[in-house]
Amino acid sequence: MTGKEGGHLDHAAAQAAPHVDAVNPDALEVAPGTAHERLEGWIPELASEDELRGALEKAFDYRGDVTITRKDGSTIEGYLFDRRTGGSLRESVVRIYPKNSDEKISVSYAEIGALVFSGRDTAAGKSWEAWMKKYAEKKAAGEKDLSLHPEALE
């Protein structure tokens, strides 16, 4: 088989007539970023199973600490780094690195009574723009070491 049916392209014809729908790579570099939900300080209502599951999905994507209050009244504050969803709340678990420990704690969805987005969201704001502004200022001042370090989290 030859031609287009065989997967062959007519490169000469493609170069002669530029593709109308071609993507301009320079335009992509100024494309807007993703708008992030402001969750810092949010205390979701967990009245239904769907609300609990939805809030825990957001907590998984959150780049700050959360505080989980179990139904027995105990609390765990830390970074939620994993979740495993099952067919029921009892079969579903979240895993957390507690703020004051190196151990990993698993908590069943069925044990969760409340959730608070308690820590600072490290991905919020205009950190890229702030980083670029600091970089440009250092460069304009003639500094040789243009490395920038992230701000302290706490």
Short mmCIF file of C-alpha atoms in Angstrom, two decimals:
data_model
loop_
_atom_site.label_atom_id
_atom_site.label_comp_id
_atom_site.label_asym_id
_atom_site.label_seq_id
_atom_site.Cartn_x
_atom_site.Cartn_y
_atom_site.Cartn_z
CA MET A 1 0.00 0.00 0.00
CA THR A 2 1.26 3.45 -0.82
CA GLY A 3 0.15 7.01 -0.21
CA LYS A 4 -1.98 8.19 2.70
CA GLU A 5 -3.57 4.76 3.11
CA GLY A 6 -0.12 3.33 3.90
CA GLY A 7 0.59 6.05 6.46
CA HIS A 8 2.82 8.07 4.13
CA LEU A 9 2.59 11.84 4.13
CA ASP A 10 3.21 14.22 1.26
CA HIS A 11 5.79 16.41 2.99
CA ALA A 12 6.32 18.70 0.00
CA ALA A 13 2.62 19.53 -0.15
CA ALA A 14 2.50 20.11 3.61
CA GLN A 15 5.36 22.60 3.41
CA ALA A 16 3.90 24.39 0.40
CA ALA A 17 0.54 25.06 2.07
CA PRO A 18 0.89 25.85 5.79
CA HIS A 19 -1.73 24.20 7.95
CA VAL A 20 -4.42 26.66 9.01
CA ASP A 21 -4.95 25.01 12.41
CA ALA A 22 -1.23 24.90 13.28
CA VAL A 23 -0.53 25.79 16.91
CA ASN A 24 1.73 28.77 17.52
CA PRO A 25 4.19 27.64 20.23
CA ASP A 26 4.84 31.25 21.30
CA ALA A 27 1.15 31.66 22.07
CA LEU A 28 1.27 28.58 24.30
CA GLU A 29 3.93 30.13 26.53
CA VAL A 30 1.56 32.90 27.54
CA ALA A 31 -1.48 30.69 27.98
CA PRO A 32 -3.29 31.25 31.27
CA GLY A 33 -2.71 28.74 34.03
CA THR A 34 -5.26 26.72 35.90
CA ALA A 35 -7.48 28.61 38.31
CA HIS A 36 -7.22 26.98 41.73
CA GLU A 37 -9.98 26.90 44.27
CA ARG A 38 -9.20 28.79 47.48
CA LEU A 39 -9.60 26.06 50.10
CA GLU A 40 -7.40 27.42 52.90
CA GLY A 41 -9.51 27.60 56.08
CA TRP A 42 -12.49 25.83 54.48
CA ILE A 43 -14.58 23.55 56.69
CA PRO A 44 -16.72 21.44 54.36
CA GLU A 45 -20.07 20.09 55.43
CA LEU A 46 -19.90 16.32 55.49
CA ALA A 47 -23.59 15.49 55.76
CA SER A 48 -23.68 12.91 52.97
CA GLU A 49 -21.35 10.25 51.59
CA ASP A 50 -20.93 12.24 48.36
CA GLU A 51 -19.97 15.39 50.30
CA LEU A 52 -17.40 13.45 52.32
CA ARG A 53 -15.90 11.80 49.25
CA GLY A 54 -15.80 15.14 47.36
CA ALA A 55 -14.14 16.96 50.27
CA LEU A 56 -11.52 14.23 50.65
CA GLU A 57 -10.73 14.39 46.91
CA LYS A 58 -10.13 18.14 47.31
CA ALA A 59 -8.03 17.46 50.44
CA PHE A 60 -5.90 15.03 48.42
CA ASP A 61 -5.19 17.76 45.83
CA TYR A 62 -4.62 20.41 48.52
CA ARG A 63 -0.98 21.40 49.05
CA GLY A 64 -1.28 22.20 52.72
CA ASP A 65 -2.15 20.47 55.97
CA VAL A 66 -5.65 19.35 56.85
CA THR A 67 -7.12 18.48 60.22
CA ILE A 68 -9.30 15.38 60.44
CA THR A 69 -11.52 14.92 63.47
CA ARG A 70 -12.55 11.34 63.97
CA LYS A 71 -16.01 10.46 65.22
CA ASP A 72 -14.41 9.46 68.56
CA GLY A 73 -13.21 13.09 68.98
CA SER A 74 -9.48 12.53 68.30
CA THR A 75 -7.79 14.77 65.73
CA ILE A 76 -4.97 14.35 63.25
CA GLU A 77 -3.34 17.33 61.58
CA GLY A 78 -1.03 16.72 58.67
CA TYR A 79 -0.55 16.29 54.96
CA LEU A 80 -3.03 13.97 53.23
CA PHE A 81 -0.85 12.19 50.67
CA ASP A 82 -2.97 9.22 49.57
CA ARG A 83 -6.53 7.98 49.37
CA ARG A 84 -7.93 4.63 48.42
CA THR A 85 -11.57 4.57 47.53
CA GLY A 86 -13.63 1.44 47.94
CA GLY A 87 -17.23 0.48 47.50
CA SER A 88 -18.20 1.75 50.96
CA LEU A 89 -16.95 4.36 53.43
CA ARG A 90 -15.55 1.61 55.64
CA GLU A 91 -13.51 0.19 52.72
CA SER A 92 -12.14 3.64 51.75
CA VAL A 93 -9.13 5.16 53.53
CA VAL A 94 -6.99 8.28 53.49
CA ARG A 95 -3.34 8.26 54.50
CA ILE A 96 -1.76 11.17 56.32
CA TYR A 97 1.72 12.27 57.36
CA PRO A 98 0.98 13.83 60.76
CA LYS A 99 2.46 17.26 61.35
CA ASN A 100 4.37 16.13 64.45
CA SER A 101 5.48 12.63 63.37
CA ASP A 102 7.16 10.69 60.56
CA GLU A 103 4.70 7.80 60.69
CA LYS A 104 1.93 7.32 58.15
CA ILE A 105 -1.58 7.05 59.54
CA SER A 106 -4.52 5.46 57.73
CA VAL A 107 -8.03 6.64 58.53
CA SER A 108 -11.18 5.01 57.22
CA TYR A 109 -13.67 7.40 55.61
CA ALA A 110 -16.28 5.94 57.98
CA GLU A 111 -14.29 7.25 61.00
CA ILE A 112 -14.17 10.87 59.76
CA GLY A 113 -16.51 13.27 61.52
CA ALA A 114 -15.04 16.60 60.36
CA LEU A 115 -12.41 17.98 58.01
CA VAL A 116 -10.69 21.37 58.06
CA PHE A 117 -8.26 22.74 55.48
CA SER A 118 -6.12 24.09 58.31
CA GLY A 119 -2.66 24.62 56.84
CA ARG A 120 -1.39 27.22 54.45
CA ASP A 121 -1.94 26.27 50.81
CA THR A 122 1.59 26.32 49.42
CA ALA A 123 0.30 26.27 45.83
CA ALA A 124 -1.99 29.28 46.22
CA GLY A 125 -1.28 32.77 45.00
CA LYS A 126 0.97 34.05 42.30
CA SER A 127 4.17 32.36 43.37
CA TRP A 128 5.50 31.99 39.81
CA GLU A 129 4.97 35.67 39.10
CA ALA A 130 6.62 36.61 42.41
CA TRP A 131 9.57 34.32 41.64
CA MET A 132 10.01 35.87 38.18
CA LYS A 133 9.85 39.39 39.62
CA LYS A 134 12.59 38.60 42.16
CA TYR A 135 14.68 36.98 39.42
CA ALA A 136 14.33 40.04 37.15
CA GLU A 137 15.27 42.36 40.03
CA LYS A 138 18.43 40.35 40.78
CA LYS A 139 19.36 40.23 37.11
CA ALA A 140 18.82 43.99 36.67
CA ALA A 141 21.00 44.65 39.74
CA GLY A 142 23.81 42.72 38.06
CA GLU A 143 23.91 39.88 40.58
CA LYS A 144 25.76 36.77 39.42
CA ASP A 145 24.02 34.23 41.69
CA LEU A 146 20.52 34.25 40.25
CA SER A 147 19.33 31.21 42.18
CA LEU A 148 16.24 31.83 44.19
CA HIS A 149 15.15 29.75 47.13
CA PRO A 150 11.57 28.99 48.14
CA GLU A 151 10.11 30.83 51.08
CA ALA A 152 9.85 28.96 54.37
CA LEU A 153 6.55 27.15 54.85
CA GLU A 154 6.26 27.95 58.54
#
